[in-house]
Coordinates of C-alpha atoms in Angstrom, one line a residue:
Chain U
M1 CA 215.1 167.8 89.0
P2 CA 215.2 170.7 91.4
I3 CA 212.4 170.9 94.0
I4 CA 212.1 174.6 93.5
E5 CA 213.0 176.6 90.4
V6 CA 212.4 180.4 90.5
S7 CA 213.3 182.6 87.6
N8 CA 212.9 186.4 87.3
L9 CA 210.3 186.6 90.0
E10 CA 208.7 190.0 90.4
K11 CA 206.0 191.2 92.8
S12 CA 204.7 194.6 93.7
Y13 CA 202.3 196.0 96.3
G14 CA 201.0 199.1 94.6
S15 CA 204.0 201.2 93.7
L16 CA 206.3 199.3 96.0
W17 CA 208.3 196.5 94.4
A18 CA 208.9 193.8 96.9
L19 CA 210.7 191.5 94.5
K20 CA 212.7 192.8 91.6
G21 CA 213.4 189.7 89.5
I22 CA 214.9 187.1 91.8
S23 CA 216.1 183.7 90.5
F24 CA 217.2 180.6 92.4
Q25 CA 217.1 176.8 92.5
M26 CA 216.8 174.5 95.4
K27 CA 217.8 170.8 95.3
E28 CA 215.7 168.0 96.6
G29 CA 216.4 167.0 100.2
E30 CA 218.4 170.2 101.1
I31 CA 217.7 172.8 103.6
F32 CA 217.8 176.2 101.8
G33 CA 217.8 179.5 103.7
L34 CA 216.5 182.8 102.5
I35 CA 218.1 185.4 104.7
G36 CA 217.7 189.1 104.9
P37 CA 216.4 192.0 107.0
N38 CA 212.7 192.8 107.6
G39 CA 211.0 193.9 104.4
A40 CA 213.7 192.4 102.2
G41 CA 211.1 190.2 100.3
K42 CA 211.6 186.9 102.1
S43 CA 208.0 186.4 103.2
T44 CA 206.6 187.5 99.8
T45 CA 208.8 184.9 98.1
L46 CA 207.5 182.2 100.5
K47 CA 203.9 183.2 100.1
I48 CA 204.2 183.0 96.4
L49 CA 205.8 179.6 96.7
A50 CA 203.1 178.5 99.1
T51 CA 200.4 179.4 96.4
L52 CA 199.0 182.1 98.6
M53 CA 199.4 184.9 96.1
P54 CA 200.4 185.1 92.4
Q55 CA 203.5 186.8 91.2
D56 CA 203.3 189.7 88.8
R57 CA 206.1 188.4 86.5
G58 CA 208.5 185.5 86.3
R59 CA 208.1 181.7 86.6
V60 CA 208.0 179.5 89.7
E61 CA 207.9 175.7 89.7
V62 CA 207.7 173.3 92.6
A63 CA 208.7 169.8 91.7
G64 CA 208.1 170.7 88.1
Y65 CA 204.6 172.0 88.6
D66 CA 203.7 175.6 87.8
I67 CA 202.5 177.3 91.0
I68 CA 199.8 179.2 89.2
R69 CA 198.4 176.8 86.7
E70 CA 198.9 173.7 88.8
A71 CA 198.3 175.1 92.3
P72 CA 196.2 172.2 93.6
K73 CA 199.0 169.7 92.7
V74 CA 201.6 171.9 94.4
R75 CA 199.4 172.1 97.6
K76 CA 199.6 168.3 97.9
L77 CA 203.4 168.4 97.9
I78 CA 204.1 171.4 100.2
S79 CA 203.4 172.3 103.8
Y80 CA 203.7 175.9 104.9
L81 CA 204.3 177.5 108.3
P82 CA 203.6 181.2 108.1
E83 CA 205.5 183.6 110.3
E84 CA 202.6 184.7 112.4
A85 CA 200.5 181.6 112.2
G86 CA 198.0 180.4 114.8
A87 CA 195.9 177.3 115.3
Y88 CA 192.1 177.0 115.8
R89 CA 191.8 178.3 119.4
N90 CA 188.6 176.4 120.1
L91 CA 190.0 173.1 119.1
T92 CA 192.4 171.0 121.2
G93 CA 195.9 170.4 119.9
R94 CA 194.9 166.8 119.2
E95 CA 191.8 167.8 117.2
Y96 CA 193.8 170.3 115.2
L97 CA 196.5 167.7 114.2
R98 CA 193.7 165.2 113.3
F99 CA 192.0 167.8 111.1
V100 CA 195.1 168.4 109.1
A101 CA 196.0 164.7 108.9
E102 CA 192.5 164.0 107.6
L103 CA 192.8 166.6 104.9
Y104 CA 196.2 165.4 103.7
A105 CA 195.1 161.8 103.8
N106 CA 192.1 162.6 101.7
A107 CA 194.1 164.6 99.2
T108 CA 197.2 162.5 98.9
G109 CA 196.2 159.0 100.0
K110 CA 198.8 159.0 102.8
D111 CA 198.1 157.1 106.0
E112 CA 196.1 159.4 108.3
K113 CA 196.9 157.5 111.5
E114 CA 200.6 157.5 110.7
M115 CA 200.6 161.3 110.1
F116 CA 198.6 161.9 113.2
E117 CA 200.9 159.8 115.4
L118 CA 204.0 161.5 113.9
G119 CA 202.3 164.9 114.7
I120 CA 201.8 163.9 118.3
E121 CA 205.4 162.8 118.6
L122 CA 206.8 165.9 116.9
A123 CA 204.7 168.3 119.0
G124 CA 206.0 166.8 122.2
L125 CA 203.2 168.4 124.2
G126 CA 202.2 165.3 126.2
T127 CA 198.8 165.6 127.9
R128 CA 198.5 169.3 127.0
L129 CA 197.5 168.2 123.5
D130 CA 194.1 167.5 125.0
D131 CA 193.7 171.2 126.1
K132 CA 192.3 173.8 123.8
V133 CA 194.8 175.8 121.8
F134 CA 193.9 179.2 123.4
T135 CA 195.4 177.9 126.7
Y136 CA 198.8 177.3 125.0
S137 CA 201.9 179.6 125.4
K138 CA 203.5 181.0 122.3
G139 CA 206.2 178.3 122.3
M140 CA 203.7 175.5 122.7
T141 CA 201.6 176.9 119.8
R142 CA 204.7 177.1 117.6
K143 CA 205.7 173.5 118.4
L144 CA 202.2 172.4 117.5
L145 CA 202.3 174.3 114.3
L146 CA 205.7 172.9 113.4
A147 CA 204.4 169.4 114.1
R148 CA 201.4 170.1 111.9
T149 CA 203.8 171.3 109.1
L150 CA 206.2 168.3 109.2
M151 CA 203.9 165.4 110.2
V152 CA 202.5 165.2 106.6
V153 CA 206.1 164.5 105.4
P154 CA 205.8 166.9 102.5
K155 CA 208.1 167.0 99.6
L156 CA 208.8 170.6 100.5
A157 CA 208.4 172.3 103.9
I158 CA 208.2 176.1 103.7
L159 CA 209.0 177.7 107.0
D160 CA 208.8 181.4 107.5
E161 CA 210.8 182.6 110.5
P162 CA 210.2 179.3 112.3
T163 CA 211.6 180.5 115.6
S164 CA 210.3 184.1 115.5
G165 CA 209.5 185.5 119.0
L166 CA 210.5 182.3 120.9
D167 CA 212.9 182.1 123.8
V168 CA 216.3 180.5 123.4
M169 CA 215.3 177.1 124.7
N170 CA 212.2 176.8 122.5
A171 CA 214.1 178.2 119.4
Y172 CA 216.9 175.7 119.9
E173 CA 214.5 172.8 120.3
I174 CA 212.6 173.8 117.1
R175 CA 215.8 174.2 115.1
E176 CA 217.0 170.7 116.2
R177 CA 213.7 169.2 115.2
I178 CA 213.7 170.7 111.7
K179 CA 217.3 169.6 111.0
E180 CA 216.8 166.1 112.3
F181 CA 213.5 165.6 110.5
S182 CA 214.9 166.8 107.2
R183 CA 217.9 164.4 107.5
E184 CA 215.8 161.5 108.5
R185 CA 213.0 161.8 106.1
G186 CA 214.7 163.5 103.1
V187 CA 212.3 166.4 103.3
S188 CA 213.4 169.6 101.4
V189 CA 213.1 172.6 103.7
L190 CA 212.9 176.2 102.5
V191 CA 213.4 178.4 105.6
S192 CA 213.4 182.2 105.9
S193 CA 215.0 184.1 108.7
H194 CA 216.7 187.3 109.7
N195 CA 218.6 185.4 112.3
M196 CA 221.9 184.6 110.5
L197 CA 223.2 182.3 113.2
E198 CA 220.1 180.2 113.0
V199 CA 220.4 179.9 109.2
E200 CA 224.1 179.0 109.5
F201 CA 223.2 176.2 111.9
L202 CA 220.3 174.9 109.8
C203 CA 221.0 175.4 106.1
D204 CA 223.0 173.6 103.5
R205 CA 222.8 176.6 101.2
V206 CA 221.6 180.1 101.6
A207 CA 220.6 183.1 99.5
I208 CA 220.9 186.6 100.8
I209 CA 218.0 188.8 99.8
H210 CA 218.1 192.6 100.1
R211 CA 215.5 195.1 98.9
G212 CA 213.9 192.5 96.6
I213 CA 217.2 191.3 95.0
I214 CA 219.2 188.2 95.7
V215 CA 222.7 189.6 96.4
E216 CA 224.5 186.3 97.1
A217 CA 223.9 182.6 97.1
G218 CA 226.0 179.6 98.1
T219 CA 226.9 177.3 101.1
P220 CA 227.6 179.1 104.3
G221 CA 231.2 177.9 104.0
E222 CA 231.6 179.3 100.5
L223 CA 230.1 182.7 101.4
K224 CA 232.3 183.0 104.5
E225 CA 235.4 182.3 102.5
K226 CA 234.4 184.7 99.7
Y227 CA 233.9 187.6 102.1
N228 CA 236.6 186.5 104.5
A229 CA 234.0 186.6 107.3
E230 CA 233.7 184.7 110.5
N231 CA 230.0 184.1 110.2
L232 CA 227.0 184.7 108.0
E233 CA 226.1 187.9 109.8
E234 CA 229.3 189.5 108.5
V235 CA 228.7 188.1 105.1
F236 CA 225.3 189.6 105.0
V237 CA 226.5 193.1 106.1
R238 CA 229.3 193.1 103.5
A239 CA 227.2 191.8 100.7
S240 CA 224.4 194.3 101.5
R241 CA 226.8 197.2 101.6
R242 CA 228.2 196.2 98.2
V243 CA 224.7 196.5 96.8
S244 CA 223.8 199.7 98.6
Y245 CA 227.0 201.6 97.9
G246 CA 228.1 199.9 94.7
Chain R
M1 CA 185.8 161.0 104.1
G2 CA 185.4 163.9 101.7
E3 CA 187.2 167.2 102.2
L4 CA 183.9 169.1 102.5
W5 CA 182.8 166.9 105.4
I6 CA 186.2 167.4 107.1
M7 CA 186.0 171.1 106.7
F8 CA 182.3 171.2 107.8
R9 CA 183.0 169.2 111.0
K10 CA 186.0 171.4 111.9
D11 CA 184.1 174.7 111.3
L12 CA 181.0 173.5 113.2
M13 CA 183.1 172.5 116.2
D14 CA 184.9 175.9 116.1
I15 CA 181.7 177.9 115.8
L16 CA 179.8 176.0 118.5
R17 CA 182.6 176.6 121.0
D18 CA 183.0 180.3 120.5
R19 CA 181.2 182.4 123.1
R20 CA 181.3 185.6 121.1
L21 CA 178.8 184.1 118.7
L22 CA 176.2 184.7 121.4
T23 CA 175.9 188.2 119.8
A24 CA 174.5 186.5 116.8
V25 CA 171.9 184.9 119.0
V26 CA 170.9 188.3 120.3
L27 CA 170.6 190.0 116.9
P28 CA 167.2 188.6 115.7
L29 CA 165.7 189.2 119.2
I30 CA 166.4 192.9 118.5
L31 CA 166.0 193.0 114.8
I32 CA 162.5 191.4 114.6
P33 CA 160.8 193.6 117.2
L34 CA 162.6 196.6 115.5
L35 CA 161.1 195.6 112.2
F36 CA 157.6 195.4 113.6
G37 CA 158.2 198.6 115.5
I38 CA 159.0 200.4 112.3
I39 CA 155.8 198.9 110.8
G40 CA 153.8 200.1 113.7
S41 CA 155.2 203.6 113.7
S42 CA 154.5 204.1 110.0
N43 CA 150.7 204.1 110.5
H44 CA 150.3 207.7 109.5
S45 CA 152.8 207.9 106.7
T46 CA 150.5 206.7 103.9
S47 CA 147.5 208.5 102.4
V48 CA 144.4 206.6 103.3
S49 CA 141.1 206.3 101.5
V50 CA 137.9 204.5 102.4
R51 CA 134.7 203.5 100.7
V52 CA 131.7 204.1 103.0
I53 CA 128.4 202.1 102.8
D54 CA 126.1 204.0 105.1
N55 CA 123.1 201.8 105.8
D56 CA 122.1 204.0 108.7
N57 CA 122.2 207.4 107.2
G58 CA 121.6 208.9 110.7
E59 CA 123.1 211.7 112.7
Y60 CA 126.0 209.7 114.1
S61 CA 126.9 207.9 110.9
R62 CA 127.2 211.3 109.1
T63 CA 129.3 212.6 112.0
L64 CA 131.5 209.6 111.8
V65 CA 132.2 210.1 108.1
A66 CA 132.8 213.8 108.7
F67 CA 135.2 212.9 111.5
L68 CA 137.2 210.5 109.2
Q69 CA 137.4 213.1 106.5
K70 CA 138.5 215.8 109.0
N71 CA 141.3 213.5 109.9
G72 CA 142.7 213.2 106.4
I73 CA 140.8 210.1 105.2
E74 CA 139.6 210.4 101.7
V75 CA 136.1 208.9 100.9
N76 CA 136.6 207.1 97.7
E77 CA 134.2 204.6 96.0
S78 CA 137.1 202.6 94.5
S79 CA 139.0 202.2 97.8
P80 CA 139.8 198.6 98.8
V81 CA 138.9 199.5 102.4
T82 CA 135.1 199.6 103.0
L83 CA 133.5 200.9 106.2
I84 CA 130.0 199.4 106.5
I85 CA 127.8 201.4 108.9
P86 CA 124.8 199.1 109.8
A87 CA 121.2 200.4 109.9
G88 CA 120.3 201.5 113.4
F89 CA 123.8 202.6 114.2
S90 CA 122.7 206.1 115.4
K91 CA 119.8 204.7 117.4
A92 CA 122.1 202.2 119.1
I93 CA 124.4 205.1 120.2
E94 CA 121.5 207.1 121.5
S95 CA 120.3 204.1 123.5
S96 CA 123.8 203.5 124.7
T97 CA 123.9 199.9 123.4
S98 CA 127.0 198.5 121.6
P99 CA 126.8 199.2 117.9
E100 CA 129.1 197.3 115.6
L101 CA 130.8 198.6 112.5
I102 CA 132.3 196.4 109.8
I103 CA 135.6 197.2 108.1
Q104 CA 136.0 195.1 105.0
V105 CA 139.4 195.0 103.4
D106 CA 139.9 193.6 99.9
L107 CA 143.6 192.8 99.3
S108 CA 144.9 192.7 95.8
N109 CA 147.4 190.0 96.9
P110 CA 148.5 188.5 100.2
L111 CA 151.4 190.9 100.4
D112 CA 149.3 194.1 100.0
F113 CA 150.4 195.5 103.3
K114 CA 149.6 199.1 102.1
T115 CA 145.9 198.3 102.2
V116 CA 146.2 196.5 105.5
R117 CA 148.0 199.6 106.9
S118 CA 145.1 201.8 105.6
A119 CA 142.6 199.6 107.4
E120 CA 144.5 199.9 110.6
V121 CA 144.4 203.7 110.3
V122 CA 140.7 203.7 109.7
K123 CA 140.3 201.4 112.7
G124 CA 142.3 203.7 114.9
L125 CA 140.1 206.7 113.9
V126 CA 136.9 204.8 114.5
L127 CA 138.1 203.9 118.0
R128 CA 139.0 207.6 118.6
F129 CA 135.6 208.6 117.4
G130 CA 134.1 206.0 119.8
S131 CA 136.0 207.3 122.7
G132 CA 134.4 210.7 122.3
V133 CA 130.9 209.4 121.7
L134 CA 130.5 205.8 122.9
P135 CA 133.4 203.8 124.4
S136 CA 131.7 200.5 123.7
L137 CA 131.8 201.1 119.9
K138 CA 133.2 198.0 118.3
S139 CA 134.6 197.3 114.9
K140 CA 134.7 194.0 113.2
F141 CA 137.1 193.1 110.4
K142 CA 136.8 191.0 107.3
I143 CA 140.0 190.7 105.2
E144 CA 139.4 189.2 101.8
V145 CA 142.3 188.0 99.7
G146 CA 142.2 185.6 96.8
G147 CA 138.8 184.1 97.8
S148 CA 139.8 183.6 101.5
V149 CA 138.2 185.6 104.3
L150 CA 140.0 186.3 107.5
N151 CA 138.3 187.7 110.6
V152 CA 141.4 189.2 112.0
E153 CA 142.4 192.7 112.9
P154 CA 144.9 194.3 110.5
S155 CA 147.6 194.3 113.1
R156 CA 147.2 190.5 113.4
Y157 CA 147.2 190.0 109.6
I158 CA 151.0 189.8 109.2
S159 CA 151.4 187.4 112.1
S160 CA 148.5 185.2 110.7
L161 CA 150.3 185.2 107.4
L162 CA 153.6 184.2 109.0
R163 CA 151.9 181.5 111.1
G164 CA 150.3 180.1 107.9
P165 CA 151.4 180.2 104.3
L166 CA 154.6 182.3 104.8
A167 CA 155.9 180.1 107.7
V168 CA 158.5 178.4 105.5
P169 CA 160.0 181.5 104.0
L170 CA 160.0 183.1 107.4
V171 CA 161.9 180.2 108.9
L172 CA 164.4 180.4 106.1
F173 CA 164.8 184.2 106.6
V174 CA 165.5 183.8 110.4
V175 CA 168.0 181.0 109.7
A176 CA 169.6 183.3 107.1
I177 CA 170.1 186.1 109.6
Y178 CA 171.7 183.7 112.1
A179 CA 173.7 181.9 109.5
S180 CA 175.1 185.1 107.9
Q181 CA 176.4 186.1 111.3
A182 CA 177.9 182.7 111.9
V183 CA 179.6 182.5 108.5
A184 CA 181.1 186.0 108.9
A185 CA 182.3 185.1 112.4
S186 CA 183.7 181.8 111.1
V187 CA 185.8 183.6 108.5
A188 CA 186.9 186.3 110.9
M189 CA 187.9 183.6 113.5
E190 CA 190.3 182.2 110.8
K191 CA 191.8 185.7 110.4
E192 CA 191.8 186.6 114.1
S193 CA 193.6 183.3 115.0
R194 CA 195.8 183.6 112.0
T195 CA 194.8 180.3 110.5
L196 CA 193.5 181.5 107.1
E197 CA 197.0 181.6 105.5
T198 CA 197.7 178.1 106.5
L199 CA 194.2 176.9 105.4
L200 CA 194.7 178.4 102.0
T201 CA 197.8 176.3 101.4
L202 CA 196.3 173.0 102.5
P203 CA 195.3 170.5 99.8
I204 CA 191.6 171.4 99.8
S205 CA 189.6 173.2 97.1
R206 CA 188.5 176.9 97.6
R207 CA 184.9 175.8 96.9
S208 CA 185.1 173.2 99.8
I209 CA 186.4 175.9 102.1
I210 CA 183.5 178.2 101.2
L211 CA 180.8 175.5 101.3
G212 CA 182.2 174.0 104.5
K213 CA 181.8 177.4 106.2
I214 CA 178.3 177.9 104.6
F215 CA 177.0 174.5 105.7
S216 CA 178.4 174.6 109.2
S217 CA 176.9 178.0 109.7
I218 CA 173.5 176.7 108.5
A219 CA 173.8 173.8 110.9
F220 CA 174.6 176.2 113.7
S221 CA 171.6 178.4 112.8
V222 CA 169.2 175.5 112.7
L223 CA 170.3 174.6 116.2
V224 CA 169.7 178.2 117.4
L225 CA 166.4 178.2 115.5
A226 CA 165.3 175.1 117.2
S227 CA 165.8 176.7 120.6
L228 CA 164.0 179.8 119.4
A229 CA 161.1 177.7 118.2
V230 CA 160.7 176.1 121.6
S231 CA 160.6 179.5 123.3
F232 CA 158.3 181.0 120.6
G233 CA 156.0 178.0 120.9
V234 CA 155.7 178.6 124.7
F235 CA 155.1 182.3 124.0
T236 CA 152.3 181.7 121.5
R237 CA 150.6 179.2 123.8
L238 CA 150.5 181.8 126.5
S239 CA 149.5 184.7 124.1
P240 CA 145.9 185.9 124.1
Y241 CA 146.1 186.4 120.4
S242 CA 146.9 182.8 119.5
R243 CA 143.2 181.9 119.0
N244 CA 142.2 180.7 115.6
S245 CA 140.7 183.4 113.5
G246 CA 140.5 181.7 110.1
S247 CA 143.2 180.7 107.7
L248 CA 144.5 182.2 104.5
F249 CA 144.7 180.0 101.5
V250 CA 147.5 180.7 99.0
S251 CA 147.9 178.4 96.0
L252 CA 150.9 176.2 95.8
A253 CA 152.8 177.7 92.8
P254 CA 153.2 181.2 94.3
L255 CA 154.3 179.7 97.6
L256 CA 156.8 177.5 95.8
F257 CA 158.2 180.5 94.0
F258 CA 158.4 182.5 97.2
S259 CA 160.1 179.7 99.1
V260 CA 162.7 179.0 96.3
G261 CA 163.3 182.7 96.0
T262 CA 163.8 183.1 99.8
F263 CA 166.2 180.1 99.8
L264 CA 168.2 181.6 97.0
L265 CA 168.3 184.9 98.8
F266 CA 169.4 183.0 102.0
I267 CA 172.4 181.5 100.1
L268 CA 173.2 185.0 98.6
M269 CA 173.2 186.6 102.1
L270 CA 175.6 183.9 103.3
L271 CA 177.9 184.2 100.4
T272 CA 177.9 188.0 100.6
S273 CA 178.6 187.9 104.4
L274 CA 181.5 185.5 103.8
L275 CA 182.9 187.6 101.0
V276 CA 183.0 190.9 102.9
S277 CA 184.1 189.3 106.2
L278 CA 187.2 188.0 104.4
F279 CA 188.6 191.5 104.5
T280 CA 187.9 192.2 108.2
L281 CA 190.4 191.8 110.9
D282 CA 188.4 190.4 113.8
V283 CA 185.1 188.8 114.8
R284 CA 183.5 192.1 115.9
S285 CA 184.2 193.8 112.6
A286 CA 182.9 190.8 110.7
L287 CA 179.7 190.8 112.7
S288 CA 179.3 194.5 112.0
I289 CA 179.8 194.0 108.3
A290 CA 177.4 191.0 108.3
G291 CA 174.8 193.2 110.0
L292 CA 175.2 195.7 107.2
V293 CA 174.7 193.0 104.6
E294 CA 171.5 191.9 106.4
V295 CA 170.2 195.5 106.4
V296 CA 170.9 195.8 102.7
Y297 CA 168.9 192.7 101.9
L298 CA 166.2 193.6 104.5
I299 CA 165.4 197.0 103.1
P300 CA 162.8 195.8 100.6
V301 CA 161.1 193.7 103.4
I302 CA 161.0 196.7 105.7
V303 CA 159.6 198.9 103.0
L304 CA 157.0 196.2 102.0
F305 CA 155.8 195.6 105.5
S306 CA 155.6 199.3 106.2
G307 CA 153.1 199.6 103.4
A308 CA 155.0 202.4 101.6
G309 CA 154.5 202.6 97.9
L310 CA 157.2 201.4 95.5
S311 CA 157.1 204.1 92.8
G312 CA 159.7 206.5 91.4
P313 CA 163.5 206.1 91.6
W314 CA 163.4 204.9 95.2
G315 CA 160.9 202.1 94.1
I316 CA 163.2 201.1 91.2
L317 CA 166.1 200.9 93.6
V318 CA 164.2 198.7 96.1
K319 CA 163.0 196.5 93.3
T320 CA 166.5 195.9 92.0
D321 CA 167.7 194.9 95.5
P322 CA 167.9 191.0 95.5
G323 CA 166.0 191.2 98.8
Y324 CA 162.9 192.1 96.8
T325 CA 163.2 189.3 94.3
P326 CA 161.4 186.5 96.3
V327 CA 158.4 189.0 96.7
Q328 CA 158.6 189.8 93.0
A329 CA 158.5 186.0 92.2
F330 CA 155.6 185.5 94.5
L331 CA 153.5 188.5 93.2
S332 CA 154.1 187.5 89.6
A333 CA 153.1 183.9 90.3
V334 CA 149.9 185.1 92.1
A335 CA 149.1 187.2 89.0
G336 CA 149.7 184.1 86.8
D337 CA 152.8 185.5 85.2
Y338 CA 155.1 182.5 85.6
F339 CA 157.6 183.7 83.1
M340 CA 158.2 186.8 85.1
A341 CA 158.3 184.7 88.3
L342 CA 160.9 182.4 86.8
G343 CA 162.9 185.5 85.6
A344 CA 163.0 186.8 89.2
L345 CA 164.5 183.4 90.3
V346 CA 167.0 183.5 87.5
Y347 CA 168.0 187.0 88.6
L348 CA 168.8 185.6 92.1
V349 CA 170.7 182.6 90.7
L350 CA 172.9 185.1 88.7
W351 CA 173.6 187.1 91.8
N352 CA 174.6 183.9 93.6
A353 CA 176.9 182.8 90.8
M354 CA 178.5 186.2 90.6
V355 CA 179.2 186.4 94.4
L356 CA 180.5 182.8 94.5
K357 CA 182.8 183.5 91.6
L358 CA 184.0 186.7 93.3
A359 CA 184.7 184.8 96.5
V360 CA 186.7 182.1 94.8
W361 CA 188.6 184.8 92.9
V362 CA 189.4 186.6 96.2
F363 CA 190.8 183.4 97.6
D364 CA 192.9 182.8 94.4
S365 CA 194.1 186.3 93.6
G366 CA 196.0 186.9 96.8
V367 CA 194.2 190.2 97.5
L368 CA 193.4 188.7 100.9
M369 CA 197.0 189.1 101.8
T370 CA 197.1 192.8 101.1
K371 CA 193.6 194.3 101.4
R372 CA 191.7 195.0 104.6
I373 CA 188.4 196.7 105.6
D374 CA 188.7 198.6 108.8
A375 CA 185.2 198.2 110.2
G376 CA 186.2 200.0 113.4
H377 CA 183.8 202.8 112.7
L378 CA 181.0 200.3 112.3
R379 CA 181.4 199.1 115.9
W380 CA 178.1 200.9 116.8
L381 CA 176.3 198.1 114.9
V382 CA 177.8 195.6 117.3
R383 CA 176.9 197.8 120.3
I384 CA 173.3 197.9 119.1
K385 CA 173.3 194.1 118.8
M386 CA 174.7 193.7 122.3

């Protein structure tokens, strides 16, 4: 059974159609990338999958559960990292991780201590975990949030632009962590990015989304071969042009 | 450990550590004196009548009555305010001793502030008359309500009520003001630090999120109230007006209706503050919006305390405001109309249910992701609070 099944998904903001009927499937344990420029509809897709907002039309299932009718069940299986997320500024990093571990332990019956200790390890912030979050740099906050997302070992991790706004070192470290974690724990990861090289490094399969439509999908190798391109960036440009100019 | 407890603990910790919430502490210190300032300044806004019992029938008693009439006081036999001029009043003035007048006030119910206000106007004019004739002229007050007699000045009546039978609703109301600020700030802090999106995808029910914020805000407010109570206690000990001047007896049933009504209004204020603050972008906007919510629910209280009449379209509007409902429940219970009193409480329960349902719908519908209230133009409210 696929971990995600999306069919004919449509969503509008007033008169603007952000998604115009997209469909895709994601297999369990894979890292799937949604790539596209800003405003393509990536974040909207991820928000719908994370049960933050309902779609206008179409069907979305996570692990066989309908995301509208069975949202509470879906929330036990997923863990979401928004693009511009923050943590509670008045709590310490440690308190924040404990809060999330307690909630998941309460809802899913997983071992709270185990999740908490994994969070500490994934964050890699050492003694700074005992400082309040408002003293953290952007990179440190992002590491804490990624640790929070992954420590609960979800069936599906949804990561919206996980390395957005980070310097090269921090971005590299986070990408490594995501890939390693997914391989070790078998966690399915849906990642969105407009950084094609990042997606090429991370993902088993990708879907290129442009103006609310999926214009291509496949493994990075397949797509590069199909478009006779050296990297995903070239694939994206050629696939988008094909849609724009027919 | 339940999800509500986890949420409550996190929210309380977050609120208690936020320095910006000090504005919420400052608000009642400004709002309450402002309320009483409005009451004080509305002395001359009501038409005043007085019943005169002139046991003296001398030159000065007639001059006093004429003075009152000249200043717009209507002498009316059915007025609830009675001025009793004792025999020998004129002689006492002529011999420069200290004559004493009695102003007797018969209240239709404990919240008949219109009559209290009339008595205060009469007292002011009597003292003005005295300053022109005999500065040592004194007036003594007797306020009668529901079989109790209070020997307090009208200006002290409200505080004697609040120290006595209305203490519980008052405490609830003060807590509500603090708590609605705290809950608005708590929601806004989620938005400001961009944690709300994540929170809404965690495995916790919307109801627990809402109630966790409500309960932690109440806990915060109780802490603030405790510190206020200590300072207020010290103030009243030092105050020259803290002497005992009789106590007002109000039967249990109306008080119970009033307290339950105030509690329901309290929850409604919190839910409304939470709901509107969901759409604000930062803590300051949220505090401004919560301030507006408080004002909306405070309007009936301000109108009532000012002694203004509640007739015409304006009266209907005030009476439909949920802020008036505890008063309606109380007055109906005082008049023995328990069916009406219960109806008033049901009205508040329905308001609470509607706002809670709306808040849960807002969380579920996704409008939080797309709709915003720009409360920038309401910043003046925050400045006033500061």
